[in-house]
Short mmCIF file of C-alpha atoms and ligand atoms in Angstrom, two decimals:
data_model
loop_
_atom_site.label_atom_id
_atom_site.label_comp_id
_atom_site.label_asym_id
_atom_site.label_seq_id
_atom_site.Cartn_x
_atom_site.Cartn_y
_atom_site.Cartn_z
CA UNK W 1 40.86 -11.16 -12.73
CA UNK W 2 41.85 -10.51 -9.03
CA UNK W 3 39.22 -9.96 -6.40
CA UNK W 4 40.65 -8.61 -3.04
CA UNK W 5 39.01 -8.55 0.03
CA UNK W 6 38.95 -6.42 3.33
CA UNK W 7 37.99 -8.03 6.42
CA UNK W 8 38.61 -10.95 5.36
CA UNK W 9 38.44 -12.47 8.53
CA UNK W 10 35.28 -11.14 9.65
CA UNK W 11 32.19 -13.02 9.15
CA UNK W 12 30.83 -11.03 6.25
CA UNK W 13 34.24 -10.96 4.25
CA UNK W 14 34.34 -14.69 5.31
CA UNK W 15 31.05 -15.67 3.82
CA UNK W 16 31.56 -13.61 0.81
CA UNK W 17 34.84 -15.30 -0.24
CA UNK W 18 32.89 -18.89 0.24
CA UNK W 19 30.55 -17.49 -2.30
CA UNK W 20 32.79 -16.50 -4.35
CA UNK W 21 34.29 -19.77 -4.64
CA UNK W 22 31.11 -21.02 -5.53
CA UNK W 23 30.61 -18.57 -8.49
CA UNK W 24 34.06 -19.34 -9.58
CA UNK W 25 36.42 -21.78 -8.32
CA UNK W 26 39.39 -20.64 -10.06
CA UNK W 27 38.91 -16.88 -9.80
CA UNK W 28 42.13 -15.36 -8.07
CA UNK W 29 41.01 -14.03 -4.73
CA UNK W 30 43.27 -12.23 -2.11
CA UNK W 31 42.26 -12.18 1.73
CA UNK W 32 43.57 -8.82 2.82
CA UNK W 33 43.74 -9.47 7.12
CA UNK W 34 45.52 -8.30 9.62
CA UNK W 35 45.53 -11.52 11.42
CA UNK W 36 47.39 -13.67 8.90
CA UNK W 37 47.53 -17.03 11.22
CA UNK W 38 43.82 -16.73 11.29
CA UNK W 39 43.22 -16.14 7.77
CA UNK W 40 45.07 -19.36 7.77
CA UNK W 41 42.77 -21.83 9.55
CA UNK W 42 40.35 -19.94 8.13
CA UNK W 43 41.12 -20.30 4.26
CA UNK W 44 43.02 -23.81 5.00
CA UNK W 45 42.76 -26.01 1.99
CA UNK W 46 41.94 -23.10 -0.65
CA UNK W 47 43.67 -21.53 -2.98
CA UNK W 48 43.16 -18.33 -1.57
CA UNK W 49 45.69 -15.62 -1.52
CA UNK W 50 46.35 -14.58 1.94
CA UNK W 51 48.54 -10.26 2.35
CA UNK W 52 48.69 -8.46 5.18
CA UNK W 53 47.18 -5.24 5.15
CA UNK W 54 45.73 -3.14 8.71
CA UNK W 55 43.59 -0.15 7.87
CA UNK W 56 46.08 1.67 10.81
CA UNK W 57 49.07 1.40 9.16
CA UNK W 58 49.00 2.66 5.48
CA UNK W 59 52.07 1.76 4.45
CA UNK W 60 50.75 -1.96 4.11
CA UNK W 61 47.99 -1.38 2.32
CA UNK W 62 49.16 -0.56 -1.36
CA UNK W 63 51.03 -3.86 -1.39
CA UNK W 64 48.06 -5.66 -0.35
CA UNK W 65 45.92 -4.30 -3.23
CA UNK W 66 48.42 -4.85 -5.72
CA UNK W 67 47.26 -6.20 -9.03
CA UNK W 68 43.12 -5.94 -7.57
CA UNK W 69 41.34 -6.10 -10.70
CA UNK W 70 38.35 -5.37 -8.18
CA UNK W 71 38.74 -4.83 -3.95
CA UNK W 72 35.62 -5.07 -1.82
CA UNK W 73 36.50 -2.62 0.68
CA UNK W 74 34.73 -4.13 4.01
CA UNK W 75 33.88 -0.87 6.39
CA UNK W 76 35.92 -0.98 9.68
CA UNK W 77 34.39 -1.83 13.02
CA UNK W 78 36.22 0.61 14.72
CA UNK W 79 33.09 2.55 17.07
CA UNK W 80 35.32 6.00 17.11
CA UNK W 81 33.83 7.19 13.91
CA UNK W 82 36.41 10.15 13.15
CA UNK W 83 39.17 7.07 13.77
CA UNK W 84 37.28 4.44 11.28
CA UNK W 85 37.07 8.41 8.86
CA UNK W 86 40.77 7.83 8.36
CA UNK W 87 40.88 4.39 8.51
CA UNK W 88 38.82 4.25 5.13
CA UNK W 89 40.63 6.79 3.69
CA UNK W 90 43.77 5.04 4.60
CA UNK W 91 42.72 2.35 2.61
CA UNK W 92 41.16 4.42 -0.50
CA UNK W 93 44.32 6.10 -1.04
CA UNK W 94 45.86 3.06 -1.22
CA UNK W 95 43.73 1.91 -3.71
CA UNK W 96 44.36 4.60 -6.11
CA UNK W 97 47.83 4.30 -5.51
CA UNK W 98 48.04 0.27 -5.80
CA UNK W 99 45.81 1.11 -9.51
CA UNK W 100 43.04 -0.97 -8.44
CA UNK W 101 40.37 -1.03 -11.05
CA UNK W 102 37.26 -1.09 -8.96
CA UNK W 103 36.26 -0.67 -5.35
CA UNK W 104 32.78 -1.96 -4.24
CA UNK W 105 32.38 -0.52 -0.66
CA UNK W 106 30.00 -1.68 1.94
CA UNK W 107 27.89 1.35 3.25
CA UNK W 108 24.62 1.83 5.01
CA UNK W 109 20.90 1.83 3.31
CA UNK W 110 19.75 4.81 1.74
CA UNK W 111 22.93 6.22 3.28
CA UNK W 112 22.18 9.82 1.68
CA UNK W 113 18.75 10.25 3.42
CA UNK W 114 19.54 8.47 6.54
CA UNK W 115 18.94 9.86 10.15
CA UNK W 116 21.84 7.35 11.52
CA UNK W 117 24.90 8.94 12.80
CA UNK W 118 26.76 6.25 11.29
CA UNK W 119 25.35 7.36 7.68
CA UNK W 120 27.76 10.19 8.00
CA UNK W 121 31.13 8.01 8.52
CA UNK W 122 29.70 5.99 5.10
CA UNK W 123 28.90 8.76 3.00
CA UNK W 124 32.43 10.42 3.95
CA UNK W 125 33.83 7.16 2.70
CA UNK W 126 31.86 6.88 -0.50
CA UNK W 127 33.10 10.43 -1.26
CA UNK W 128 36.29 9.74 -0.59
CA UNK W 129 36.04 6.98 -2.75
CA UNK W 130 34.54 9.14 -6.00
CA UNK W 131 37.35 11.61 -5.27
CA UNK W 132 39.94 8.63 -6.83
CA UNK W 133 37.84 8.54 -10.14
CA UNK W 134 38.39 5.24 -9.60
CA UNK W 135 34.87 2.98 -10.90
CA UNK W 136 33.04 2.30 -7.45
CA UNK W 137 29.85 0.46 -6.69
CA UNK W 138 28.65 1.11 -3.13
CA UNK W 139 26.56 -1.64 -1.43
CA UNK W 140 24.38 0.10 0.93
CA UNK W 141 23.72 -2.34 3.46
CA UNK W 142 20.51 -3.03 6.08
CA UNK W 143 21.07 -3.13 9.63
CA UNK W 144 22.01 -7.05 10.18
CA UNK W 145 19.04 -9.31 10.97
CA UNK W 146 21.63 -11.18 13.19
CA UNK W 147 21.81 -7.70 15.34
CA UNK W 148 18.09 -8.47 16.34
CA UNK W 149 17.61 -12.12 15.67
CA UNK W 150 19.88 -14.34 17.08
CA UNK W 151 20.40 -17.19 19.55
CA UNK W 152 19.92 -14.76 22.63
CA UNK W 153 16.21 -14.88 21.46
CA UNK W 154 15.69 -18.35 23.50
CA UNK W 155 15.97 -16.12 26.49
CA UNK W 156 12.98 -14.12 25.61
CA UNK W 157 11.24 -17.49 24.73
CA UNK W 158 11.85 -18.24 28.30
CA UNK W 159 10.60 -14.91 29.77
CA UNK W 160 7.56 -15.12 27.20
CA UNK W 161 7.91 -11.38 26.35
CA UNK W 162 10.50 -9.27 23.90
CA UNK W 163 10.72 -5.28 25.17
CA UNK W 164 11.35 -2.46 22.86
CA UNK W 165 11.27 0.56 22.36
CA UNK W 166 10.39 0.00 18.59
CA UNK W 167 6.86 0.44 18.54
CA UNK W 168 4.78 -0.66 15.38
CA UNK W 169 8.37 0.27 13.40
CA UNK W 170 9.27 -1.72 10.30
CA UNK W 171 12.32 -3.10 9.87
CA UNK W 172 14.08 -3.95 6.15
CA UNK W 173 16.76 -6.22 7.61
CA UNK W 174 18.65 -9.05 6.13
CA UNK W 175 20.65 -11.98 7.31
CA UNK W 176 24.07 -11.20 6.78
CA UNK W 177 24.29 -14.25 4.69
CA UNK W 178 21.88 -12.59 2.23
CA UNK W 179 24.15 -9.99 2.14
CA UNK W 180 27.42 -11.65 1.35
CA UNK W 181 25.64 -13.96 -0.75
CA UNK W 182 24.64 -10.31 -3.27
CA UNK W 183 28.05 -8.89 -2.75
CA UNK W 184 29.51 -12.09 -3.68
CA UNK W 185 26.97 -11.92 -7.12
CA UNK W 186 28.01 -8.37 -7.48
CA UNK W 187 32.23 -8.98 -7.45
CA UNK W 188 31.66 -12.33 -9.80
CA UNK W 189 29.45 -10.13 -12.15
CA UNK W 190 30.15 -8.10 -14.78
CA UNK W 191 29.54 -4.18 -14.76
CA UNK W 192 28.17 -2.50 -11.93
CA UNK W 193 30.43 0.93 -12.95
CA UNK W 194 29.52 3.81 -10.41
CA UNK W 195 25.85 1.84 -9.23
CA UNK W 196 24.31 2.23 -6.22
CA UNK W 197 22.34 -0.56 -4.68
CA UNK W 198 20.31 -0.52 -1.65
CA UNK W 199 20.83 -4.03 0.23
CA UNK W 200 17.33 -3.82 2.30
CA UNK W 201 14.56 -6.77 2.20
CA UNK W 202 11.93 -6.46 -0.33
CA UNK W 203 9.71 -6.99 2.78
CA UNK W 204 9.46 -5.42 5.89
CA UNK W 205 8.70 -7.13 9.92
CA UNK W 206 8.09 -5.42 13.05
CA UNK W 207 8.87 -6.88 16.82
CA UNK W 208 4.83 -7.92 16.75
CA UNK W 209 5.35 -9.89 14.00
CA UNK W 210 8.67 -11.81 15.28
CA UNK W 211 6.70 -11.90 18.81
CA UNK W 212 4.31 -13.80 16.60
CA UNK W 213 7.16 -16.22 14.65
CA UNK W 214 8.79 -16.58 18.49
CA UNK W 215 5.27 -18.13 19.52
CA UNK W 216 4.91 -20.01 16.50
CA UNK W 217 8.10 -21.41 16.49
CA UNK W 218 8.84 -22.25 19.66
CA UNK W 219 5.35 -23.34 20.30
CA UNK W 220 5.65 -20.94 23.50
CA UNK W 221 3.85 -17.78 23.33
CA UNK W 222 5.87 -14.52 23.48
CA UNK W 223 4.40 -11.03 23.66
CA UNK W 224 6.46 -7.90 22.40
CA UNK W 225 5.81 -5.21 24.97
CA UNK W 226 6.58 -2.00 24.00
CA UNK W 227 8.41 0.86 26.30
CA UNK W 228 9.85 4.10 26.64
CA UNK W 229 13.41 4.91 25.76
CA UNK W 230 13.49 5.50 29.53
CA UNK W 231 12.03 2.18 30.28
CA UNK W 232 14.52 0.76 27.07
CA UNK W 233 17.52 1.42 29.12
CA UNK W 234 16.87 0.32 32.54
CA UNK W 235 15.41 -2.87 31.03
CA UNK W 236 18.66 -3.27 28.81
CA UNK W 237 20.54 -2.03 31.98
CA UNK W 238 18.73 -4.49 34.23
CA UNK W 239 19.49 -7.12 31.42
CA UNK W 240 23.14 -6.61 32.17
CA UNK W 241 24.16 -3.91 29.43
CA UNK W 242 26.60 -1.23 30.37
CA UNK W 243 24.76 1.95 30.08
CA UNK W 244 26.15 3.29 27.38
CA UNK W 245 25.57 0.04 25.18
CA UNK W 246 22.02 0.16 26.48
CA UNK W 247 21.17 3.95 25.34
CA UNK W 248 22.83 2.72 21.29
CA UNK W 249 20.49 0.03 21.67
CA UNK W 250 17.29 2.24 22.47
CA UNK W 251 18.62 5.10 20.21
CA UNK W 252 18.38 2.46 17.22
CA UNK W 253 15.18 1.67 18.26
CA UNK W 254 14.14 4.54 18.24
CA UNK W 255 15.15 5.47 14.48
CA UNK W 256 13.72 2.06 13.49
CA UNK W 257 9.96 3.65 15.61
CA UNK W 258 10.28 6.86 13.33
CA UNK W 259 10.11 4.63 10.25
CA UNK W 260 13.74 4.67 9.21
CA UNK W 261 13.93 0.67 8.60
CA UNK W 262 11.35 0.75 6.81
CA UNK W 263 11.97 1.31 3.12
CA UNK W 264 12.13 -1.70 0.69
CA UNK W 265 14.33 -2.51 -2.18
CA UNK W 266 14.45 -5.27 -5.15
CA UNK W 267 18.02 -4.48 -5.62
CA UNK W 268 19.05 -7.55 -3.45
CA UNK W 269 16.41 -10.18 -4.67
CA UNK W 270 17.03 -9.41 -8.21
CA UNK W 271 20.87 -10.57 -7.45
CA UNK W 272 19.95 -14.03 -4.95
CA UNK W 273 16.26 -14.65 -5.92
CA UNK W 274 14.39 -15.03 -2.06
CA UNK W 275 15.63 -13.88 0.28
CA UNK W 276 15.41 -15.77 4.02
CA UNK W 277 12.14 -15.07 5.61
CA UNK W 278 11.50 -13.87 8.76
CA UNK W 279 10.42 -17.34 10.12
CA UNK W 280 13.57 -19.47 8.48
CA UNK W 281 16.19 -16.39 10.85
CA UNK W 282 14.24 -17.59 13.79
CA UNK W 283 14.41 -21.06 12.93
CA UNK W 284 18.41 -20.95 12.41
CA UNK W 285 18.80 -18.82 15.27
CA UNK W 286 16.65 -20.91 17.87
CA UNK W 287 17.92 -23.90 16.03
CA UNK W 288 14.88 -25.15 15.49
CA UNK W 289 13.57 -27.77 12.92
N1 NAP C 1 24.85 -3.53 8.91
C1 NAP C 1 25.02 -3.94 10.16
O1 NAP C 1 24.05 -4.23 10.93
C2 NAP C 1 26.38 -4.09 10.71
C3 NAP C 1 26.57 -4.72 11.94
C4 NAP C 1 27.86 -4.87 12.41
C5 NAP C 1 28.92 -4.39 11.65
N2 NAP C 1 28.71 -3.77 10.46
C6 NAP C 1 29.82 -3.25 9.62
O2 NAP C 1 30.09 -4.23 8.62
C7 NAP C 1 31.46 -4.66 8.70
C8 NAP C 1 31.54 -6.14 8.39
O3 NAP C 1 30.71 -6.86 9.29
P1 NAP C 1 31.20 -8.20 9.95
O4 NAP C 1 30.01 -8.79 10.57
O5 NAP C 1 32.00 -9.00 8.99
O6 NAP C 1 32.18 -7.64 11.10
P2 NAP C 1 33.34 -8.46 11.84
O7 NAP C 1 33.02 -9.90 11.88
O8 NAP C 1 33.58 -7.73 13.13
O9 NAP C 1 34.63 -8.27 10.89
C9 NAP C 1 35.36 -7.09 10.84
C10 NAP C 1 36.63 -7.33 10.04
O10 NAP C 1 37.40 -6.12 10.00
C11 NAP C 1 38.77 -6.45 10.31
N3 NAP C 1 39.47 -5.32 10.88
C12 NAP C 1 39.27 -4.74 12.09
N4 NAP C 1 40.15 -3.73 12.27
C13 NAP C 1 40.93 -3.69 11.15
C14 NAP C 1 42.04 -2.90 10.76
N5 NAP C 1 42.53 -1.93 11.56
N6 NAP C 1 42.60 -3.12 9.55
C15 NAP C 1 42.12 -4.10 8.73
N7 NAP C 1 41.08 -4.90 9.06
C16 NAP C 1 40.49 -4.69 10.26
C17 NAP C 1 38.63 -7.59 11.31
O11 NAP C 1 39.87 -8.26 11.43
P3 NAP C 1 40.20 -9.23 12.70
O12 NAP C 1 39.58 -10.55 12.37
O13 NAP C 1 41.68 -9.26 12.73
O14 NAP C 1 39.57 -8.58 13.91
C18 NAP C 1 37.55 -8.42 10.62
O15 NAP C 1 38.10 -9.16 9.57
C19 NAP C 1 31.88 -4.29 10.13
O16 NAP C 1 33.27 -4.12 10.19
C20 NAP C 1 31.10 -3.01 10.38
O17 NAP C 1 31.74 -1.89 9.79
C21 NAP C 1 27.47 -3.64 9.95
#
């Protein structure tokens, strides 16, 4: 069998060939990149299969997917969404015509009843997809808990306070280690023919609740104080965000205040058991024992 791999080079491609590895040492995998003297250090001392292939220029993707038992198309992350449209499709018409036997796609959670715009660009793809008649299985991924939990979190330690304008929302995040780590389960297992799975935590958190972790953790206590999507973007402005990265951010949190984070899903614990809590993502991020 012959898995290959999108995005190789990005961190969730990355982690998921690691994974892989684990499952299966001696499971042919091929890194598709664009970046080939990346993919190098990279993958340096595995037997890893390294092809160029660029979602922009088609005519080096069929070569790439050539002999793909199974290709886990990574999504793009291209921002112009009608761009990153073709992009995909480049890459699914490849696919069809390289006779790969299986693509597993990464989309977005609950993509069909999503308010995201970006829901759109991953159902196009998914349909795209299902036009090959090719077997698919389409990983509908959370938002990242990275996006929200990460190492710029110290910062808030230090002001004592996290704004949003989130509200009480939930949020069904997961690490994106979680998430390679059940993609990785998925491409080593059999099955999975035309399956949907929603990639969400089986448990929700809201910005009270990490306020809470912050305080814990840290041993510093941290209030989340919540604002208006006015308020959001001068504070994200004031913060040093360029406006237009400032109103995304306060859009999203928005959508996650009008309850669209917070659905739940076993899909992803049934594949990798617990998942990381809340309190072990602040931990790593803060680096804290
Ligand atoms: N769910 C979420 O919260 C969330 C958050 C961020 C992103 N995403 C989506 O999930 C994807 C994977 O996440 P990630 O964290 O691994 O992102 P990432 O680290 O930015 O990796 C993106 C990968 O796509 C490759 N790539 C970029 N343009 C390409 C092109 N024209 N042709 C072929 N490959 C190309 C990059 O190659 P280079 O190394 O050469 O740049 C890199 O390997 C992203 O691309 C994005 O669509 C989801």
């Amino acid at each position: 069998m012959t898995i290959a791999i999108t995005g190789a080079t990005g961190q969730l491609g990355h982690a998921v060939i690691s994974y892989l590895q684990e499952h299966n040492p001696s499971e042919k995998i091929v890194a598709v990149v664009r970046n080939i003297e990346k993919a190098r250090q990279q993958l340096a001392g595995t037997n890893v299969e390294i092809r160029f292939g660029d979602y922009d220029e088609p005519v080096t993707l069929p070569n790439a997917f050539e002999d793909a038992t199974k290709l886990l198309l990574v999504s793009s992350p291209e921002y112009d969404d009608p761009k990153r449209v073709v992009q995909h499709a480049n890459a699914v018409k490849a696919a069809r015509d390289a006779g790969v036997g299986h693509i597993f796609y990464t989309s977005i959670a609950f993509a069909d009843e999503s308010k995201l715009p970006l829901a759109l660009l991953h159902l196009s793809t998914e349909y795209a997809i299902r036009t090959t008649g090719i077997p698919y299985t389409f990983i509908r991924n959370s938002l990242y808990s990275d996006v929200f939990i990460n190492p710029g979190l110290a910062a808030n330690v230090e002001n004592g306070e996290i704004v949003t304008n989130t509200d009480s929302g939930q949020l069904n995040t997961v690490t994106r280690d979680d998430l390679a780590k059940g993609t990785a389960a998925l491409l080593a297992g059999e099955g999975h023919e035309n399956q949907i799975y929603n990639f969400v935590s089986s448990q929700t958190w809201s910005f009270d609740e990490l306020a809470e972790v912050l305080s814990r953790v840290s041993g510093k206590e941290v209030k989340h104080r919540n604002v208006s999507f006015a308020e959001q973007v001068e504070y994200l402005q004031n913060a040093g965000l360029p406006e237009g990265a400032a109103a995304f951010t306060a859009s999203i949190h928005e959508t996650i205040a009008g309850g669209e984070t917070a659905r739940t899903s076993e899909d992803l614990k049934r594949l990798i058991g617990e998942e990381t809590s809340l309190e072990e993502t602040v931990r790593q991020a803060l680096n804290a024992k």
